[in-house]
């Protein structure tokens, strides 16, 4: 079946450092890749997404890169702050539908002051 | 404010009991989804609905049921057939784009 692998499962960085989370997907037809941030006891919140017709997208301290040939995409957070601490999920659309997503298992990011 | 509202925030189920989780959205989204989240498992799709009066099974539908009588509402029933219902349940909606999530219902066994 379709699958999204996410690494690492936990990541600890010092405040001000960069953090990188990587995902690979199996469905070559996937064309939409969102990233979500989930804080404790809350639902996931969309932080950035990318479509397959671009290779990189940036929004302030957050960027996402996509390599369709290798079927992997990454989230980059620069100048990390303690409030960036959360669980981050990558996802990829599958089955040709814009809305049906398959999620990675998440990365718990801890930013130490 | 527009958004997705899940209730209750916490729910307890007794042996042999069915319980229903509520999900309401005022975003005018066509599609709605139910996910189950377990520690270390990410989000797994239970059921989804693309339009009113239609819904499809996801990856882990056994022991669950849904209805979609109104565009705004997509309730999930956890039946007594679901032997391991303890989890965090998330509802989402979308319209030709990213899914937006509610803040979840945590279900536990008494």
mmCIF file of C-alpha atoms in Angstrom:
data_model
loop_
_atom_site.group_PDB
_atom_site.id
_atom_site.type_symbol
_atom_site.label_atom_id
_atom_site.label_comp_id
_atom_site.label_asym_id
_atom_site.label_seq_id
_atom_site.Cartn_x
_atom_site.Cartn_y
_atom_site.Cartn_z
ATOM 1 C CA UNK A 1 0.000 0.000 0.000
ATOM 2 C CA UNK A 2 0.952 3.669 -0.126
ATOM 3 C CA UNK A 3 3.361 4.806 2.537
ATOM 4 C CA UNK A 4 5.097 7.897 3.898
ATOM 5 C CA UNK A 5 8.279 7.448 5.925
ATOM 6 C CA UNK A 6 9.355 10.268 8.241
ATOM 7 C CA UNK A 7 12.707 10.754 9.984
ATOM 8 C CA UNK A 8 13.847 11.353 12.626
ATOM 9 C CA UNK A 9 11.175 10.416 15.150
ATOM 10 C CA UNK A 10 12.694 12.772 17.726
ATOM 11 C CA UNK A 11 14.927 15.811 17.243
ATOM 12 C CA UNK A 12 16.502 18.029 19.865
ATOM 13 C CA UNK A 13 18.218 21.320 18.934
ATOM 14 C CA UNK A 14 19.520 24.391 20.697
ATOM 15 C CA UNK A 15 17.597 27.616 20.314
ATOM 16 C CA UNK A 16 18.809 29.438 17.227
ATOM 17 C CA UNK A 17 19.968 26.295 15.414
ATOM 18 C CA UNK A 18 18.280 24.846 12.337
ATOM 19 C CA UNK A 19 16.085 21.742 12.272
ATOM 20 C CA UNK A 20 15.489 19.458 9.301
ATOM 21 C CA UNK A 21 12.836 16.742 9.026
ATOM 22 C CA UNK A 22 12.773 14.383 6.045
ATOM 23 C CA UNK A 23 10.015 12.336 4.431
ATOM 24 C CA UNK A 24 9.844 9.874 1.576
ATOM 25 C CA UNK A 25 6.685 8.757 -0.227
ATOM 26 C CA UNK A 26 5.805 5.784 -2.387
ATOM 27 C CA UNK A 27 3.035 6.980 -4.738
ATOM 28 C CA UNK A 28 4.713 8.558 -7.768
ATOM 29 C CA UNK A 29 1.378 10.186 -8.647
ATOM 30 C CA UNK A 30 1.349 12.234 -5.425
ATOM 31 C CA UNK A 31 1.329 15.950 -6.254
ATOM 32 C CA UNK A 32 0.594 17.685 -2.962
ATOM 33 C CA UNK A 33 2.634 17.621 0.261
ATOM 34 C CA UNK A 34 1.490 19.486 3.401
ATOM 35 C CA UNK A 35 3.299 19.802 6.716
ATOM 36 C CA UNK A 36 1.457 20.043 10.029
ATOM 37 C CA UNK A 37 2.482 21.159 13.516
ATOM 38 C CA UNK A 38 0.697 19.611 16.484
ATOM 39 C CA UNK A 39 0.957 20.987 20.004
ATOM 40 C CA UNK A 40 0.006 18.930 23.031
ATOM 41 C CA UNK A 41 -3.729 18.315 23.292
ATOM 42 C CA UNK A 42 -4.482 20.160 20.048
ATOM 43 C CA UNK A 43 -5.266 19.206 16.484
ATOM 44 C CA UNK A 44 -2.605 19.483 13.753
ATOM 45 C CA UNK A 45 -2.218 22.918 12.190
ATOM 46 C CA UNK A 46 -1.064 23.378 8.599
ATOM 47 C CA UNK A 47 2.217 25.313 8.535
ATOM 48 C CA UNK A 48 3.319 25.013 4.924
ATOM 49 C CA UNK A 49 2.569 22.964 1.833
ATOM 50 C CA UNK A 50 4.090 22.385 -1.573
ATOM 51 C CA UNK A 51 2.768 21.177 -4.889
ATOM 52 C CA UNK A 52 4.702 19.055 -7.332
ATOM 53 C CA UNK A 53 5.218 21.823 -9.883
ATOM 54 C CA UNK A 54 7.719 23.616 -7.611
ATOM 55 C CA UNK A 55 10.898 22.461 -5.933
ATOM 56 C CA UNK A 56 10.980 24.786 -2.944
ATOM 57 C CA UNK A 57 8.699 27.042 -0.958
ATOM 58 C CA UNK A 58 9.580 29.388 1.873
ATOM 59 C CA UNK A 59 7.550 31.204 4.517
ATOM 60 C CA UNK A 60 9.661 33.258 6.927
ATOM 61 C CA UNK A 61 11.692 30.756 9.003
ATOM 62 C CA UNK A 62 10.081 27.702 7.443
ATOM 63 C CA UNK A 63 10.909 26.149 4.071
ATOM 64 C CA UNK A 64 9.987 22.942 2.299
ATOM 65 C CA UNK A 65 11.928 21.288 -0.521
ATOM 66 C CA UNK A 66 10.679 18.596 -2.878
ATOM 67 C CA UNK A 67 12.629 16.135 -5.015
ATOM 68 C CA UNK A 68 10.090 14.315 -7.189
ATOM 69 C CA UNK A 69 12.672 12.081 -8.824
ATOM 70 C CA UNK A 70 13.828 10.718 -5.485
ATOM 71 C CA UNK A 71 10.304 10.943 -4.012
ATOM 72 C CA UNK A 72 11.335 12.814 -0.917
ATOM 73 C CA UNK A 73 10.561 16.164 0.664
ATOM 74 C CA UNK A 74 11.950 17.992 3.675
ATOM 75 C CA UNK A 75 10.961 20.647 6.196
ATOM 76 C CA UNK A 76 13.591 23.178 7.224
ATOM 77 C CA UNK A 77 13.160 25.452 10.256
ATOM 78 C CA UNK A 78 15.816 28.107 10.745
ATOM 79 C CA UNK A 79 16.576 30.167 13.870
ATOM 80 C CA UNK A 80 14.537 27.797 16.008
ATOM 81 C CA UNK A 81 12.700 29.140 19.046
ATOM 82 C CA UNK A 82 11.263 27.310 22.099
ATOM 83 C CA UNK A 83 7.738 27.812 20.711
ATOM 84 C CA UNK A 84 8.709 25.682 17.713
ATOM 85 C CA UNK A 85 8.711 22.677 20.078
ATOM 86 C CA UNK A 86 5.892 20.369 18.919
ATOM 87 C CA UNK A 87 5.236 17.240 16.868
ATOM 88 C CA UNK A 88 5.539 17.762 13.116
ATOM 89 C CA UNK A 89 3.820 15.566 10.533
ATOM 90 C CA UNK A 90 4.453 15.319 6.827
ATOM 91 C CA UNK A 91 1.784 14.016 4.467
ATOM 92 C CA UNK A 92 1.294 13.153 0.818
ATOM 93 C CA UNK A 93 -1.878 12.953 -1.209
ATOM 94 C CA UNK A 94 -2.639 9.561 -2.721
ATOM 95 C CA UNK A 95 -5.124 7.935 -5.021
ATOM 96 C CA UNK A 96 -5.327 10.973 -7.294
ATOM 97 C CA UNK A 97 -7.604 12.853 -4.892
ATOM 98 C CA UNK A 98 -6.676 16.294 -3.615
ATOM 99 C CA UNK A 99 -7.943 15.535 -0.152
ATOM 100 C CA UNK A 100 -6.950 11.968 0.740
ATOM 101 C CA UNK A 101 -3.721 12.189 2.661
ATOM 102 C CA UNK A 102 -1.387 9.592 4.103
ATOM 103 C CA UNK A 103 0.667 10.836 7.051
ATOM 104 C CA UNK A 104 4.129 10.136 8.337
ATOM 105 C CA UNK A 105 4.424 9.000 11.946
ATOM 106 C CA UNK A 106 5.614 12.361 13.195
ATOM 107 C CA UNK A 107 8.752 14.015 14.550
ATOM 108 C CA UNK A 108 8.866 15.359 18.084
ATOM 109 C CA UNK A 109 10.984 18.517 17.965
ATOM 110 C CA UNK A 110 12.401 19.929 21.190
ATOM 111 C CA UNK A 111 14.090 23.338 21.129
ATOM 112 C CA UNK A 112 16.220 23.960 24.214
ATOM 113 C CA UNK A 113 16.625 27.545 25.410
ATOM 114 C CA UNK B 1 -15.063 32.465 13.674
ATOM 115 C CA UNK B 2 -14.923 29.777 10.988
ATOM 116 C CA UNK B 3 -13.566 26.431 12.005
ATOM 117 C CA UNK B 4 -14.089 22.849 13.048
ATOM 118 C CA UNK B 5 -15.586 22.033 16.421
ATOM 119 C CA UNK B 6 -15.212 18.631 18.024
ATOM 120 C CA UNK B 7 -17.075 17.606 21.146
ATOM 121 C CA UNK B 8 -16.727 16.442 23.769
ATOM 122 C CA UNK B 9 -13.032 17.043 24.479
ATOM 123 C CA UNK B 10 -12.913 13.972 26.744
ATOM 124 C CA UNK B 11 -15.163 10.914 26.586
ATOM 125 C CA UNK B 12 -15.326 7.701 28.540
ATOM 126 C CA UNK B 13 -16.814 4.455 27.290
ATOM 127 C CA UNK B 14 -18.152 1.571 29.333
ATOM 128 C CA UNK B 15 -17.911 -2.049 28.255
ATOM 129 C CA UNK B 16 -20.408 -2.868 25.488
ATOM 130 C CA UNK B 17 -21.404 0.740 24.976
ATOM 131 C CA UNK B 18 -21.559 2.718 21.741
ATOM 132 C CA UNK B 19 -20.416 6.324 21.928
ATOM 133 C CA UNK B 20 -20.731 9.118 19.374
ATOM 134 C CA UNK B 21 -18.185 11.854 18.741
ATOM 135 C CA UNK B 22 -19.408 15.092 17.249
ATOM 136 C CA UNK B 23 -17.727 17.069 14.457
ATOM 137 C CA UNK B 24 -19.207 20.304 13.081
ATOM 138 C CA UNK B 25 -17.673 22.704 10.555
ATOM 139 C CA UNK B 26 -18.791 26.122 9.317
ATOM 140 C CA UNK B 27 -16.150 26.408 6.584
ATOM 141 C CA UNK B 28 -18.547 25.255 3.852
ATOM 142 C CA UNK B 29 -16.142 22.421 3.055
ATOM 143 C CA UNK B 30 -17.427 19.505 1.001
ATOM 144 C CA UNK B 31 -15.109 16.819 2.341
ATOM 145 C CA UNK B 32 -14.800 15.644 5.941
ATOM 146 C CA UNK B 33 -12.548 13.048 7.557
ATOM 147 C CA UNK B 34 -12.082 11.095 10.764
ATOM 148 C CA UNK B 35 -8.644 10.015 11.962
ATOM 149 C CA UNK B 36 -7.427 8.017 14.899
ATOM 150 C CA UNK B 37 -4.139 8.992 16.541
ATOM 151 C CA UNK B 38 -2.174 6.625 18.767
ATOM 152 C CA UNK B 39 1.250 7.376 20.279
ATOM 153 C CA UNK B 40 3.964 6.751 17.699
ATOM 154 C CA UNK B 41 1.422 5.798 15.007
ATOM 155 C CA UNK B 42 0.709 9.087 13.353
ATOM 156 C CA UNK B 43 -2.781 9.655 11.943
ATOM 157 C CA UNK B 44 -4.770 6.772 10.496
ATOM 158 C CA UNK B 45 -7.886 7.325 8.395
ATOM 159 C CA UNK B 46 -11.118 5.810 9.722
ATOM 160 C CA UNK B 47 -13.793 7.179 7.363
ATOM 161 C CA UNK B 48 -14.166 10.036 4.925
ATOM 162 C CA UNK B 49 -16.988 11.748 3.085
ATOM 163 C CA UNK B 50 -16.621 13.791 -0.105
ATOM 164 C CA UNK B 51 -20.277 14.877 -0.302
ATOM 165 C CA UNK B 52 -23.480 14.740 1.738
ATOM 166 C CA UNK B 53 -25.097 11.293 2.040
ATOM 167 C CA UNK B 54 -21.946 9.545 0.864
ATOM 168 C CA UNK B 55 -18.952 8.210 2.788
ATOM 169 C CA UNK B 56 -16.123 5.733 2.303
ATOM 170 C CA UNK B 57 -14.137 3.446 4.588
ATOM 171 C CA UNK B 58 -10.584 4.377 5.367
ATOM 172 C CA UNK B 59 -7.761 2.130 6.500
ATOM 173 C CA UNK B 60 -9.160 1.215 9.924
ATOM 174 C CA UNK B 61 -12.976 1.385 9.622
ATOM 175 C CA UNK B 62 -13.793 -1.810 11.531
ATOM 176 C CA UNK B 63 -15.719 -1.071 14.722
ATOM 177 C CA UNK B 64 -16.692 2.444 13.634
ATOM 178 C CA UNK B 65 -19.664 3.961 11.807
ATOM 179 C CA UNK B 66 -20.450 7.418 10.423
ATOM 180 C CA UNK B 67 -23.253 9.420 8.841
ATOM 181 C CA UNK B 68 -23.277 12.532 6.662
ATOM 182 C CA UNK B 69 -26.814 13.880 6.612
ATOM 183 C CA UNK B 70 -25.725 17.524 6.556
ATOM 184 C CA UNK B 71 -22.751 19.236 4.960
ATOM 185 C CA UNK B 72 -21.702 20.753 8.295
ATOM 186 C CA UNK B 73 -21.801 17.579 10.380
ATOM 187 C CA UNK B 74 -19.938 14.249 10.302
ATOM 188 C CA UNK B 75 -20.472 12.308 13.563
ATOM 189 C CA UNK B 76 -18.424 9.213 14.356
ATOM 190 C CA UNK B 77 -19.824 6.310 16.399
ATOM 191 C CA UNK B 78 -17.370 4.040 18.157
ATOM 192 C CA UNK B 79 -19.244 0.764 18.526
ATOM 193 C CA UNK B 80 -18.794 -2.019 21.062
ATOM 194 C CA UNK B 81 -17.161 -4.019 18.252
ATOM 195 C CA UNK B 82 -14.101 -1.739 18.488
ATOM 196 C CA UNK B 83 -12.108 -3.617 21.117
ATOM 197 C CA UNK B 84 -9.333 -1.069 21.532
ATOM 198 C CA UNK B 85 -11.019 2.328 21.300
ATOM 199 C CA UNK B 86 -8.688 4.269 23.587
ATOM 200 C CA UNK B 87 -7.145 6.952 21.351
ATOM 201 C CA UNK B 88 -7.216 10.592 20.295
ATOM 202 C CA UNK B 89 -9.786 11.144 17.534
ATOM 203 C CA UNK B 90 -9.380 13.953 15.029
ATOM 204 C CA UNK B 91 -11.888 15.337 12.560
ATOM 205 C CA UNK B 92 -10.832 17.321 9.492
ATOM 206 C CA UNK B 93 -12.438 19.041 6.522
ATOM 207 C CA UNK B 94 -11.221 20.281 3.161
ATOM 208 C CA UNK B 95 -12.295 21.766 -0.157
ATOM 209 C CA UNK B 96 -9.842 21.161 -3.000
ATOM 210 C CA UNK B 97 -6.905 21.776 -0.771
ATOM 211 C CA UNK B 98 -5.333 21.212 2.616
ATOM 212 C CA UNK B 99 -7.197 19.556 5.428
ATOM 213 C CA UNK B 100 -8.097 21.636 8.473
ATOM 214 C CA UNK B 101 -8.365 19.865 11.804
ATOM 215 C CA UNK B 102 -10.421 20.236 14.944
ATOM 216 C CA UNK B 103 -8.842 19.957 18.404
ATOM 217 C CA UNK B 104 -9.787 16.336 18.910
ATOM 218 C CA UNK B 105 -11.670 14.105 21.337
ATOM 219 C CA UNK B 106 -9.774 11.861 23.725
ATOM 220 C CA UNK B 107 -11.658 8.605 24.285
ATOM 221 C CA UNK B 108 -10.862 6.340 27.204
ATOM 222 C CA UNK B 109 -12.271 3.110 28.614
ATOM 223 C CA UNK B 110 -13.863 3.043 32.062
#
